[in-house]
Amino acid sequence: MSRVVLVLVETVNDYLPLLEREGFVLILAPTAASRAEAIASHGQRIDAVLTRGPLGLTGEEMAALPLLKIICVIGAGYEQVDLQAASNRGITVTNGAGANASSVADHAMALLLSLVRGIPQADAGIRRGEWNKLRLPSLAGKRMGILGLGAVGQAIAKRAANGFDMSISYHNRQPLPGTTHTWCASATELAGAVDFLIVATPGGGSTRHLVNGPVLDALGPHGYVINISRGSVIDTDALIAALASGRIAGAGLDVFDHEPQVPDALKTLGNVVMTPHMGGQSPEAAQGTVQMVVNNLVAYFSGQPVLTPVSLPASL
């Protein structure tokens, strides 16, 4: 019997044939309206859901899917998936940790280079007929701090250390075994020790506003922050205030609190470089994330352990 997968994501359509080749039947529902309609019309036959962190899956939606056995999340984050509801139902949850790490790490470095070297401003000036040679910092030999040394954080560290001779410090809940990078006990301690603070930790309640006013103050007026994780990790109001007052030098942002809405205050600041949550959007990353979903689904439905399980709370 063919397994039915409800696909809520909207950015990997070119690679969905990877699922169909394995015999999965797909129901595409990339908008809020089509999602509600698909659950109402086809909920009785859906075995699996493919989603991403910000799209998630609610407990109420799970209740409307009586055959649901597994939720596969594209990307590392799963902040809007109701893990408690999944645990209560015995539903397996997987994520795509590491599948798009190279693409996200490349984008983090691109944001950092663009921000520190003033690339958008220089480009805009030339287009206006100007020839302003700005004296801006070099990246070589600087100190990088990475908040969240997972697969993405490690890929960023590799690029920074090997490509730009940077020293690397990081903050995780606990020191990471086997790394030579310097562990800091808090986000504030990390920010105070570096020139560039890269936010690469997962989103969700446990990391909400982990980068706040005191952390930004510790980073200081010559420090830059790059966020390629989730908008919720940085206190946006505190960030805007720090940028506007010169308490930090600049910010590179690929993620925001209420995407696709972006605060107007950020748009008016000259020391910000922004992109529309595209860090993980490359052909290689899209294929890799879908292949990870395929591997997890095939493993699950053949009675094998899934490759990238998400830890669930105890059932209630």
XYZ file of C-alpha atoms in Angstrom:
316
model
C 0.000 0.000 0.000
C 1.326 3.442 -0.931
C 2.046 5.800 1.937
C 0.520 9.281 1.686
C 2.683 12.295 2.551
C 1.238 15.758 3.165
C 3.829 18.268 1.901
C 3.557 21.691 3.554
C 6.846 23.159 2.293
C 6.991 25.341 -0.780
C 10.663 25.471 -1.787
C 11.686 21.931 -2.773
C 9.203 20.997 -5.501
C 11.969 20.206 -8.012
C 13.177 17.396 -5.767
C 9.860 15.889 -4.680
C 10.178 13.218 -7.409
C 12.772 11.653 -5.094
C 9.840 10.779 -2.813
C 7.564 9.671 -5.643
C 10.234 7.286 -6.965
C 10.089 5.490 -3.638
C 6.341 5.010 -4.054
C 5.079 7.789 -1.786
C 1.880 9.571 -2.803
C 2.163 13.327 -2.263
C -0.493 15.884 -1.356
C 0.908 19.370 -1.891
C -0.435 22.080 0.445
C 2.034 24.993 0.567
C -0.431 27.713 1.621
C -2.524 28.135 4.756
C -5.742 27.668 2.776
C -4.586 24.577 0.905
C -3.176 23.130 4.134
C -6.513 23.410 5.924
C -8.377 22.020 2.906
C -5.978 19.090 2.512
C -6.277 18.118 6.176
C -10.068 18.382 6.049
C -10.401 16.431 2.801
C -7.580 13.885 3.054
C -6.793 13.690 6.770
C -8.078 10.136 7.071
C -5.394 8.749 4.745
C -2.257 10.801 5.528
C 0.597 8.727 6.970
C 3.362 11.349 7.083
C 3.849 15.108 6.998
C 6.738 17.029 5.455
C 7.115 20.490 6.989
C 9.765 22.982 8.121
C 10.407 24.718 11.435
C 8.391 27.928 11.011
C 5.483 26.065 9.357
C 5.404 23.352 11.995
C 2.404 21.146 12.742
C -0.050 21.798 15.567
C -1.563 19.347 18.003
C -4.984 20.120 16.594
C -3.790 19.253 13.096
C -2.255 16.001 14.359
C -5.587 15.102 15.941
C -7.199 15.438 12.516
C -4.707 12.944 11.029
C -5.546 9.590 12.675
C -3.046 7.581 10.573
C -0.151 10.005 11.075
C 2.978 8.133 12.103
C 5.922 10.395 11.273
C 6.632 14.112 10.821
C 9.720 15.020 8.787
C 11.056 18.543 9.184
C 13.257 20.043 6.489
C 16.200 21.832 8.076
C 17.479 21.654 11.633
C 14.785 23.737 13.373
C 11.413 22.329 14.438
C 10.188 25.112 16.711
C 6.548 25.164 15.548
C 6.015 21.410 15.689
C 4.000 20.469 18.778
C 6.443 17.913 20.174
C 4.288 17.185 23.213
C 1.321 16.306 21.024
C 3.557 14.123 18.852
C 4.911 12.332 21.915
C 1.407 11.771 23.295
C 0.403 10.126 20.033
C 3.620 8.136 19.609
C 4.420 10.023 16.412
C 8.076 10.022 15.321
C 9.628 13.406 14.455
C 12.788 13.806 12.371
C 14.700 16.844 11.166
C 17.242 17.616 8.455
C 20.145 18.477 10.714
C 23.281 18.962 8.660
C 21.701 18.520 5.240
C 21.950 22.214 4.351
C 24.885 23.100 6.606
C 27.263 23.958 3.771
C 24.792 26.309 2.106
C 23.924 28.085 5.370
C 27.605 28.398 6.316
C 28.412 29.904 2.913
C 25.603 32.402 3.371
C 26.758 33.360 6.851
C 30.206 34.158 5.499
C 28.694 36.055 2.565
C 26.645 38.200 4.948
C 29.692 38.810 7.128
C 31.876 39.832 4.193
C 29.166 42.042 2.699
C 28.536 43.742 6.029
C 32.105 44.295 7.224
C 33.468 45.287 3.808
C 30.480 47.505 2.938
C 29.727 45.741 -0.345
C 26.065 46.873 -0.702
C 26.977 50.506 -0.007
C 29.916 50.430 -2.427
C 27.790 48.887 -5.157
C 25.006 51.442 -4.631
C 27.535 54.284 -4.712
C 28.999 53.224 -8.037
C 25.506 52.947 -9.506
C 24.957 56.579 -8.435
C 28.151 57.614 -10.217
C 30.217 57.898 -7.009
C 33.719 56.591 -6.336
C 33.974 56.393 -2.556
C 36.856 54.276 -1.301
C 35.933 53.334 2.229
C 38.552 52.146 4.719
C 36.898 49.127 6.308
C 38.102 46.268 8.525
C 39.696 43.096 7.231
C 38.378 39.720 8.359
C 41.789 38.063 8.528
C 42.972 37.244 12.025
C 39.807 38.405 13.744
C 37.968 36.612 16.558
C 34.770 34.777 15.636
C 32.179 33.654 18.172
C 29.591 31.052 17.205
C 26.413 30.687 19.232
C 25.511 27.051 18.646
C 28.319 24.811 17.407
C 26.167 22.232 15.635
C 26.573 21.130 12.026
C 26.081 24.668 10.680
C 28.240 26.252 13.373
C 31.061 23.806 12.719
C 30.878 24.471 8.969
C 31.125 28.213 9.635
C 34.037 27.682 12.016
C 35.890 25.668 9.373
C 35.503 28.434 6.810
C 36.503 31.174 9.235
C 39.509 29.365 10.696
C 40.895 27.832 7.505
C 39.973 30.606 5.092
C 40.489 33.713 7.218
C 42.832 32.599 10.026
C 40.252 33.523 12.653
C 40.289 32.229 16.205
C 37.024 30.492 17.105
C 35.089 30.641 20.363
C 31.624 29.202 20.899
C 28.788 28.763 23.350
C 26.800 25.568 23.744
C 25.082 24.395 26.901
C 28.109 22.155 27.496
C 31.624 22.069 25.999
C 31.761 20.029 22.817
C 34.105 17.026 23.107
C 36.875 16.792 20.554
C 37.022 20.428 19.467
C 39.974 22.772 19.908
C 37.743 25.860 19.832
C 37.297 27.883 23.018
C 34.094 27.289 24.963
C 32.362 30.221 26.697
C 29.903 29.607 29.513
C 27.304 32.155 28.331
C 26.260 34.173 25.320
C 27.377 37.338 27.108
C 30.836 35.939 27.795
C 31.105 34.848 24.166
C 30.071 38.249 22.804
C 32.609 40.005 24.994
C 35.434 37.859 23.629
C 34.893 38.246 19.877
C 34.685 40.641 16.948
C 32.030 38.731 15.021
C 29.104 36.956 16.711
C 27.410 34.340 14.503
C 24.004 33.105 15.680
C 23.624 29.469 14.602
C 21.587 27.957 17.437
C 18.135 26.392 16.894
C 15.038 28.503 17.541
C 12.293 27.783 20.035
C 11.445 28.760 23.586
C 14.777 27.743 25.095
C 16.753 30.149 22.895
C 14.270 33.019 22.617
C 16.089 36.369 23.010
C 19.300 34.595 23.936
C 20.977 37.550 22.234
C 19.591 40.513 24.186
C 20.688 44.023 25.163
C 23.473 42.944 27.549
C 24.864 40.512 24.969
C 24.919 43.232 22.311
C 26.569 45.637 24.743
C 29.233 43.010 25.418
C 29.828 42.704 21.661
C 30.550 46.415 21.603
C 30.783 49.275 19.097
C 33.279 47.481 16.842
C 31.418 44.177 16.878
C 29.154 42.648 14.237
C 26.351 40.101 14.630
C 25.142 37.678 11.934
C 21.900 35.697 12.341
C 21.274 32.701 10.091
C 19.267 30.683 12.643
C 15.865 32.048 13.695
C 14.706 35.616 14.255
C 13.475 34.776 17.739
C 17.003 34.174 19.042
C 17.758 37.916 18.910
C 15.687 40.523 20.742
C 14.807 42.625 17.691
C 13.964 45.778 19.661
C 17.284 45.582 21.504
C 19.095 44.977 18.207
C 17.501 47.998 16.519
C 18.378 50.191 19.502
C 21.991 48.965 19.522
C 22.372 49.508 15.783
C 20.783 52.962 15.826
C 22.927 54.154 18.726
C 26.189 52.692 17.439
C 26.527 50.305 20.387
C 27.373 47.640 17.818
C 28.895 48.188 14.390
C 26.411 46.268 12.266
C 24.177 43.259 11.695
C 23.663 40.751 8.896
C 20.236 39.140 9.046
C 18.760 36.265 7.057
C 15.902 35.605 9.505
C 13.226 37.691 11.194
C 10.545 37.357 13.861
C 7.468 37.567 11.625
C 8.621 36.559 8.169
C 8.075 37.838 5.560
C 7.354 41.068 7.456
C 10.525 42.987 8.348
C 10.487 45.958 10.764
C 10.700 49.279 8.931
C 13.264 50.428 11.476
C 15.707 47.823 10.181
C 15.160 48.920 6.591
C 16.213 52.483 7.361
C 19.525 51.571 9.011
C 22.677 51.763 6.918
C 24.626 49.285 9.035
C 22.395 46.298 8.280
C 22.555 43.768 5.427
C 19.418 41.641 5.004
C 18.366 38.650 2.922
C 14.984 36.831 2.798
C 15.734 33.612 4.744
C 17.651 32.166 1.831
C 20.686 30.777 3.627
C 19.661 27.172 3.110
C 18.301 27.739 -0.386
C 20.666 26.152 -2.867
C 20.065 23.309 -5.315
C 22.498 21.149 -3.373
C 20.818 21.895 -0.047
C 17.298 21.336 -1.393
C 18.255 17.970 -2.866
C 20.084 17.000 0.310
C 17.196 17.901 2.600
C 14.646 16.019 0.505
C 16.951 13.013 0.279
C 17.194 13.071 4.082
C 13.388 12.970 4.241
C 13.346 10.054 1.794
C 15.908 8.170 3.863
C 13.987 8.752 7.086
C 10.632 7.738 5.598
C 12.023 4.619 3.942
C 13.739 3.621 7.184
C 10.618 4.212 9.271
C 8.191 2.355 7.036
C 10.588 -0.595 6.673
C 10.822 -0.936 10.441
C 14.339 0.503 10.755
C 15.503 3.331 13.066
C 15.186 6.770 11.512
C 18.434 8.591 10.797
C 17.815 11.961 12.440
C 15.269 11.575 15.260
C 14.155 14.585 17.273
C 14.103 13.998 21.022
C 10.530 14.202 22.307
C 9.254 15.020 25.809
C 7.740 12.260 27.904
C 4.164 11.500 26.915
C 1.362 12.745 29.134
